[in-house]
XYZ file of C-alpha atoms in Angstrom:
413
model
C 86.506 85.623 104.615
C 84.250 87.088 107.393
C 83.284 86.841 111.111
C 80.396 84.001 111.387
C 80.429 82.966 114.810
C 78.113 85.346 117.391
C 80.090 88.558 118.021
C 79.741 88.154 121.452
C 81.724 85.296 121.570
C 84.783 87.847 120.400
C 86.467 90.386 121.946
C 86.501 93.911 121.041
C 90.057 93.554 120.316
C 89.982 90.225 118.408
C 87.647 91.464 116.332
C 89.761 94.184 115.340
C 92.329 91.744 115.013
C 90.690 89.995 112.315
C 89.239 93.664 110.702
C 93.043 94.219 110.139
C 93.510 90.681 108.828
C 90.366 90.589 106.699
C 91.819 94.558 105.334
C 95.528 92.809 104.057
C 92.885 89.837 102.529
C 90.659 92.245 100.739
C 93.460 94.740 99.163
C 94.897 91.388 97.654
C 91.756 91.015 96.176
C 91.585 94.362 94.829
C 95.379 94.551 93.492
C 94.456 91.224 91.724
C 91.562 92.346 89.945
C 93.380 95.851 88.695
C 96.278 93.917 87.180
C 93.895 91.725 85.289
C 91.857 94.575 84.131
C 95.464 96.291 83.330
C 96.001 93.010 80.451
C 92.607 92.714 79.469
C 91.330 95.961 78.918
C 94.714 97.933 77.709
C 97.522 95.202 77.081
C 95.866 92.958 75.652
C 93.655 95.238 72.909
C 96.827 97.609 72.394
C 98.765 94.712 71.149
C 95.923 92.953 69.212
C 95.362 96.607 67.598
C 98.882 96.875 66.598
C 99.243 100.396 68.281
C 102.471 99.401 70.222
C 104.641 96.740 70.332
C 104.834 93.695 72.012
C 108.187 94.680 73.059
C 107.177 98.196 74.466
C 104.276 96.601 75.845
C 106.524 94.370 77.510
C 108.696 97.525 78.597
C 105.659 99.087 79.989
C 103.549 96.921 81.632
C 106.270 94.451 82.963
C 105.800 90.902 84.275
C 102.123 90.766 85.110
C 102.160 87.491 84.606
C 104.235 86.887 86.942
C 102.658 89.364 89.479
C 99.155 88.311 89.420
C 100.093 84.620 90.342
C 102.533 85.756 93.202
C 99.187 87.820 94.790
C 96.754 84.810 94.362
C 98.919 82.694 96.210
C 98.579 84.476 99.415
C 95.129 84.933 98.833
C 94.926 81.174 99.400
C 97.492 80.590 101.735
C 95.042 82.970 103.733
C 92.111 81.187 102.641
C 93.202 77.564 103.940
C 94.456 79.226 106.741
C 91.274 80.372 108.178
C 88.622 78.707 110.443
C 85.265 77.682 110.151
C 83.820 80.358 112.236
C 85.920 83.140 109.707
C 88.695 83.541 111.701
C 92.650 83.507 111.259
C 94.135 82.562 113.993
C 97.929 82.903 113.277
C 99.047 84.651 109.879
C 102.551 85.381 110.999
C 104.206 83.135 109.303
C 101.741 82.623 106.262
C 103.306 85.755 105.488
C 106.711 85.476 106.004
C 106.234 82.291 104.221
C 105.012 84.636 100.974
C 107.169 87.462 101.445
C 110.253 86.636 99.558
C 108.017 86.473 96.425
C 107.765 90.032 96.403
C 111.534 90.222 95.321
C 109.748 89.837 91.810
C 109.373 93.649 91.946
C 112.342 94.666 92.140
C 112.918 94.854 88.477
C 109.667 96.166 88.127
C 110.027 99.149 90.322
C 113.093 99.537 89.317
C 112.396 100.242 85.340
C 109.154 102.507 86.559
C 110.736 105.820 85.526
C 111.632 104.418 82.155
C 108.127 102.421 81.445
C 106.504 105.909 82.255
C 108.883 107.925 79.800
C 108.236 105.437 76.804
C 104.543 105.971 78.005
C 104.087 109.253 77.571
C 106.559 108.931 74.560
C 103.944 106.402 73.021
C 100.688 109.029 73.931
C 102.153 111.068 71.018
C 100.572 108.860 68.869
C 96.869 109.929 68.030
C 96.036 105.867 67.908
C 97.416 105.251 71.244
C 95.987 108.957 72.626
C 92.419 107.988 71.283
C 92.625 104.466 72.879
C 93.088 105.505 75.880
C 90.955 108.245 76.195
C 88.520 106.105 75.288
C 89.499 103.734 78.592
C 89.537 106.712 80.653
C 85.789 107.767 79.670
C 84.390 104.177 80.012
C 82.994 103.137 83.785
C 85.846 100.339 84.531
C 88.642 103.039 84.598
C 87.098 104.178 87.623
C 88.710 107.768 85.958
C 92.201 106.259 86.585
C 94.376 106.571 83.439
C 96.483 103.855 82.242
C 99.408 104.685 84.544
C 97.371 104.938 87.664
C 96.902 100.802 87.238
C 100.644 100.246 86.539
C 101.281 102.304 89.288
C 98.789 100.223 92.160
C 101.808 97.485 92.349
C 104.414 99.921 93.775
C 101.712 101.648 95.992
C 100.760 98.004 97.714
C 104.002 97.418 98.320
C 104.581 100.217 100.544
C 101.461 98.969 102.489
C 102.416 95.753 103.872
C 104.242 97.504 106.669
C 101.437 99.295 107.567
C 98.887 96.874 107.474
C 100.881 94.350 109.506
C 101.582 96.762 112.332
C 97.969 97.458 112.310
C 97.231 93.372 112.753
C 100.224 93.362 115.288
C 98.999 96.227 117.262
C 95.331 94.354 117.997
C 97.312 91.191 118.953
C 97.726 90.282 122.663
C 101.716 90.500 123.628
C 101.091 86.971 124.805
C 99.607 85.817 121.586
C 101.166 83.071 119.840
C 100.945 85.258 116.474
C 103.276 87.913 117.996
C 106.446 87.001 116.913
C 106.052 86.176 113.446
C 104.069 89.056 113.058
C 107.723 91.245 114.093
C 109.829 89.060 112.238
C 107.320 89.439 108.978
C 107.863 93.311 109.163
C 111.391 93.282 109.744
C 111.080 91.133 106.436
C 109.521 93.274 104.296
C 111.082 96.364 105.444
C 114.456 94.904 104.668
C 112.438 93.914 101.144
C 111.235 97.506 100.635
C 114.131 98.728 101.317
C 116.443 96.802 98.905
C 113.838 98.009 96.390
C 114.434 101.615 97.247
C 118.083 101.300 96.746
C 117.701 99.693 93.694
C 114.784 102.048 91.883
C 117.330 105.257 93.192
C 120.175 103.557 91.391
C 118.042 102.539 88.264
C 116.392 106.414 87.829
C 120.113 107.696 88.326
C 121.817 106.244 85.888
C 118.567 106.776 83.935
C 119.064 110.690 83.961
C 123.047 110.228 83.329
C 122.449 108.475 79.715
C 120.514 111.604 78.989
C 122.844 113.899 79.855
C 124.645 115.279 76.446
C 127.894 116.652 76.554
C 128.799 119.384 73.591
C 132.350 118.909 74.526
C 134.125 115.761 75.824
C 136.386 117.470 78.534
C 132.827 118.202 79.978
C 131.958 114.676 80.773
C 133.846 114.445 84.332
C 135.094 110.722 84.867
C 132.993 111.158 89.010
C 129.985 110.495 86.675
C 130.836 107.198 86.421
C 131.080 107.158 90.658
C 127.715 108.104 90.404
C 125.003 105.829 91.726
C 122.552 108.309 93.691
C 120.804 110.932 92.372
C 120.038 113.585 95.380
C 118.129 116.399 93.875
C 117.479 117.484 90.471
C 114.046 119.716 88.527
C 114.103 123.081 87.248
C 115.102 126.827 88.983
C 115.550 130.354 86.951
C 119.046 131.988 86.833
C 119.918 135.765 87.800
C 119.022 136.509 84.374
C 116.028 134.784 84.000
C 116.900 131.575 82.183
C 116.376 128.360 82.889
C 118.502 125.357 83.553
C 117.519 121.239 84.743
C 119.581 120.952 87.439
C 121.026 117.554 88.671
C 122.836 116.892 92.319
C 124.181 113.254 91.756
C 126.101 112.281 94.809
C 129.349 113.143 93.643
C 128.494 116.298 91.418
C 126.053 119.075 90.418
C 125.552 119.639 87.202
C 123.640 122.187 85.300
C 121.556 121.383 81.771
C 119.457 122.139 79.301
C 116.584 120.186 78.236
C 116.756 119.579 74.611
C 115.124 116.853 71.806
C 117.236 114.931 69.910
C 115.875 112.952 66.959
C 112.607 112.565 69.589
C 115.295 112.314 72.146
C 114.180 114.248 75.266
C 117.849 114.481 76.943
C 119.964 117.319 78.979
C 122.553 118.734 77.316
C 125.620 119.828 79.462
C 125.756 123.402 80.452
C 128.995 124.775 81.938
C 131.586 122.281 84.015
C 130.082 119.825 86.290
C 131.300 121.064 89.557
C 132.116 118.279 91.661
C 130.539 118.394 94.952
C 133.769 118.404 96.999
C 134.394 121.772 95.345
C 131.165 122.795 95.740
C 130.783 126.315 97.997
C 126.856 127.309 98.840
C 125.968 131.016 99.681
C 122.085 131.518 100.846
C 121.430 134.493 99.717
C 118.829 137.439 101.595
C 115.655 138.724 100.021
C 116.594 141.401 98.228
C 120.217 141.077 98.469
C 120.248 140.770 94.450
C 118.311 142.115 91.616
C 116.980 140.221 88.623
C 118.819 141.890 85.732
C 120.303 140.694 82.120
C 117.149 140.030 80.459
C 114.550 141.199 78.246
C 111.962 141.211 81.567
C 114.700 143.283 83.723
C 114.892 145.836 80.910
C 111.663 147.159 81.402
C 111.730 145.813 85.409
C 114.715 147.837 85.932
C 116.157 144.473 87.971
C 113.807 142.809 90.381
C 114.751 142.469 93.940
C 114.860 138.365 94.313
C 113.156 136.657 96.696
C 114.334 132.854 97.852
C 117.901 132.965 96.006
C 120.810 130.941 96.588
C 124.463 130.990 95.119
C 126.574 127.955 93.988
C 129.976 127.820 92.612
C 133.144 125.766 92.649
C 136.267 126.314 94.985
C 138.552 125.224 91.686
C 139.525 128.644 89.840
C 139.778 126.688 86.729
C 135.520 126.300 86.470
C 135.342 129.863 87.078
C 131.459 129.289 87.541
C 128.831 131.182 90.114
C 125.217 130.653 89.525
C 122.827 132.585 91.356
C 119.523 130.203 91.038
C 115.724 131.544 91.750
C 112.893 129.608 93.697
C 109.567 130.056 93.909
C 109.088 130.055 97.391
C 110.863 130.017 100.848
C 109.798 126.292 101.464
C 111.737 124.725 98.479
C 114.257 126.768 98.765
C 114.890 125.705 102.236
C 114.340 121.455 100.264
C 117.410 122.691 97.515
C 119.472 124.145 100.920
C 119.022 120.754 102.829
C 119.739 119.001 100.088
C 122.990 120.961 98.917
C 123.843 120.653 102.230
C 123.655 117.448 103.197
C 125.745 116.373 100.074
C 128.392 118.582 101.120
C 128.729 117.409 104.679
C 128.853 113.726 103.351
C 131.689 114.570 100.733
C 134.054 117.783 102.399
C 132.658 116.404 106.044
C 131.431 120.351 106.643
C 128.497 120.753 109.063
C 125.044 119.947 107.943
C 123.127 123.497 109.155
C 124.560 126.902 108.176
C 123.088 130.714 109.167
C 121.147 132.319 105.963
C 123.668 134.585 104.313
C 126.514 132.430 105.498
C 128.703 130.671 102.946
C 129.375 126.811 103.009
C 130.961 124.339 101.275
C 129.235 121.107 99.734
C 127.592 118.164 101.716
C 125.491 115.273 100.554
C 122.508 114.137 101.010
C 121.254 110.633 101.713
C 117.867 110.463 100.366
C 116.420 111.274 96.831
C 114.849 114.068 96.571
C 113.356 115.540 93.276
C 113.754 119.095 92.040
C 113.741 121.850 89.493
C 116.841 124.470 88.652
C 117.416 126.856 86.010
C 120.229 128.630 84.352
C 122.277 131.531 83.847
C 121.627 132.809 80.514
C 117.839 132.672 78.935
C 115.179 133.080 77.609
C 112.977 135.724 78.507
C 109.831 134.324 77.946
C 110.127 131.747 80.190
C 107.439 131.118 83.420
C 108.617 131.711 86.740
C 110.284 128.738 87.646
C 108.504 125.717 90.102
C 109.673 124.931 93.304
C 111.957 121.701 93.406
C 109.467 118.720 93.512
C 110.045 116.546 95.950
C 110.332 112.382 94.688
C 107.521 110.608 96.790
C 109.314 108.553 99.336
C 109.045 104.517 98.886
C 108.221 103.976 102.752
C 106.430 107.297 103.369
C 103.366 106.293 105.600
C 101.049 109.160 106.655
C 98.464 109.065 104.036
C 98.606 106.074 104.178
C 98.166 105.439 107.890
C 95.633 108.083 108.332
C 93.285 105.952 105.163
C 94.060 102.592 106.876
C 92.376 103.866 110.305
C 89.780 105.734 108.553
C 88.744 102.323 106.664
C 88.781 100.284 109.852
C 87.124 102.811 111.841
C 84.221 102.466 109.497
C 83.420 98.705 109.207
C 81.133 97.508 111.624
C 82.371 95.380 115.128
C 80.483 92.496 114.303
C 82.039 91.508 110.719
C-alpha cells in the first residue's frame, strides 16, 4: 500500500493524508506479525514442552486466535479499499465498519493484571526461566521479553485515537471522509473507554480476593461496595515499617504483604477505615521525627520529610498512621488522591493548605501507589514513591512518536 502515481499530481496535504493512512495500515501489519510470533515462538513450544499448561497458557496468553483474525480483517478491508494509483480515498467508515470487533478485548485487558501475576508466578520455575531466557537472547525477541508481546495488544488499542485524528487532521473540512472519520473516534473512544472501566473493576476486585483478614470483624461489609480501586503501593510508617496500602473507593485499608501456601496476598492490618470517616493531616518537614525503631535508636529520631497523617473520625478504630514518602512529588499524587476520595464521599473540598486537616474525598481515576505501616521492621529500604498506574488513554508519548515517524518518511511515498 504506497503512493504510485507522480507526486506532483498530490498535494502536500493529501499526501500526508495518505502517510497517516498508510501509518494505521502498517502498525496492523506489525501487531499481526507479533501475535503470531507470540504462538509460535513461546505458546506454542511451552505447551509442546510441557512447561505450563494448556490451561495457564490459555490464562496467559488469551484469545489470540481470536485477535489475530479480527486485525487481518481490516488489513483487507483497507486493502480492497484502496486505488490503483495507492491511494485511499475514504476510510471513515471502513473503520467504523471494524471497530466493534475490538470489543473482543475487553476480556483480554481486563484479566491483564492476573495473566501477568500467574506469569511471573510461572518464571519460578527454572524450565520456564531457562526458556525464556533463551527467547530473550535469540534475534526475533527484538530484546522484548515475553510480556512485552502480550502487552503490544493493549498498547495498539490506545492508538487508534491518535492515529485517526492524525488522518482527520490532513483531511480537507469539505472532504467527503470527514465525518466518518469524527464519528469513528467518537467510536472507539466510547470503546476504550468501556475497556477502562472494566480492566479498573477487574484489577480491584483482583487485589480484594487477596486481602486476608486475621479476624472476621475486620472484613468491613463496604468491601463488597467496592468496585474502584483509587490508589494503593507501599509507604514507611513513623516507626519505620512498612505497610501495602489500598484506597478502594469506599475505604483505605492498610496490609501486609505475606505468602500463603505460594499465595502472594495482603493480610489485614488494623480496621479498614472507611473513607467517609477518613480525616487527612499534611504534615510539615520536620514537624515529626522518625522514632520507635532499631534505625531511630542510633538516629536519635529523624526529622521526616514528605509525611502525611490519616486516621478515622470513629473513636471506636482508634487508629492514626503517620505514613513516609520518598519525595515531595508523590506525596503531593497520595494527597490528590486522598483527597479527591474524600470530596466524592463526605462532599469536603478537593484542595486543602499543607498543615491543614481534612476529611476524606475520592478520587475518580486509578492511580497506583505504595504505603507502609506503623510497626516494622528495621531493616527495611526507604520506601518508593506511590507508582502511578499508566493511564489507558494517556497520549503524549505517544503523540510525540506518531509525529516523529511521519515527519521522517519521505513526501513522495
Amino acid at each position: 500500500m504506497s503512493l504510485r502515481g507522480d507526486s506532483n499530481t498530490f498535494s502536500t496535504k493529501e499526501i500526508k493524508r495518505q502517510e497517516a493512512i498508510y501509518e494505521l495500515y502498517r502498525g496492523e501489519q506489525d501487531l499481526i506479525e507479533d501475535l503470531q510470533l507470540a504462538r509460535k515462538a513461546y505458546h506454542d513450544p511451552m505447551l509442546k514442552l510441557s512447561i505450563i499448561t494448556e490451561e495457564e497458557l490459555a490464562h496467559i496468553f488469551g484469545d489470540l486466535d481470536a485477535y489475530i483474525p479480527l486485525h487481518e480483517d481490516l488489513l483487507m478491508k483497507l486493502t480492497e479499499g484502496t486505488n490503483p494509483d495507492g491511494t485511499v480515498a475514504q476510510i471513515g467508515q471502513i473503520v467504523i465498519d471494524w471497530l466493534p470487533g475490538l470489543n473482543a478485548y475487553k476480556n483480554y485487558c481486563s484479566n491483564q493484571l492476573a495473566a501477568k501475576a500467574l506469569l511471573d508466578q510461572k518464571k519460578q520455575d527454572r524450565r520456564v526461566q531457562d526458556f525464556l531466557q533463551r527467547c530473550l537472547e535469540s534475534p526475533f525477541s527484538r530484546k522484548l521479553d515475553l510480556w512485552s508481546f502480550l502487552d503490544i495488544p493493549r498498547s495498539r488499542l490506545v492508538k487508534y485515537p491518535l492515529l485517526l485524528r492524525e488522518i482527520l487532521r490532513h483531511t480537507p473540512l469539505d472532504h467527503p471522509d470527514v465525518p466518518s472519520l469524527e464519528r469513528a473516534i467518537t467510536i472507539i473512544q466510547e470503546i476504550l473507554s468501556d475497556i477502562n472501566m472494566r480492566k479498573g473493576e477487574s484489577e480491584c476486585q483482583y487485589y480484594i480476593d487477596k486481602l486476608e483478614y486475621l479476624d472476621d470483624k475486620q472484613r468491613d461489609p463496604l468491601i463488597d461496595n467496592c468496585k474502584t480501586l483509587l490508589c494503593h503501593g507501599e509507604l514507611r510508617n513513623k516507626s519505620g515499617s512498612r505497610l501495602h496500602v489500598f484506597l478502594f473507593s469506599e475505604l483505605l485499608v492498610l496490609t501486609r504483604p505475606v505468602t500463603r501456601n505460594d499465595r502472594s496476598c495482603f493480610q489485614v492490618y488494623r480496621q479498614p477505615i472507611p473513607v467517609q470517616d477518613l480525616v487527612l493531616e499534611d504534615l510539615l518537614d520536620g514537624e515529626i521525627r522518625m522514632g520507635g525503631s532499631f534505625r531511630g535508636a542510633f538516629t536519635n529520631g529523624e526529622k521526616a520529610k514528605n509525611v502525611f497523617r490519616v486516621s478515622s473520625l470513629d473513636p471506636s478504630h482508634g487508629q492514626s498512621h503517620t505514613l513516609h514518602v520518598n519525595d515531595v512529588y508523590h506525596k503531593q499524587q497520595w494527597l490528590n488522591c486522598l483527597r479527591t476520595a474524600m470530596a466524592q464521599q463526605q462532599g469536603a473540598p478537593s484542595t486543602v493548605q499543607q498543615g491543614e486537616t481534612v476529611r476524606a474525598k475520592r478520587h475518580s481515576s486509578t492511580i497506583s501507589a505504595t504505603m507502609y505501616d506503623e510497626e516494622t521492621d528495621e531493616n527495611c529500604q526507604p520506601a518508593s514513591g506511590p507508582k502511578l498506574r499508566p493511564q489507558t488513554l494517556s497520549k503524549t508519548r505517544l503523540d510525540r512518536k506518531l509525529q516523529g515517524s511521519l515527519k521522517r518518511k519521505e513526501t513522495g511515498v
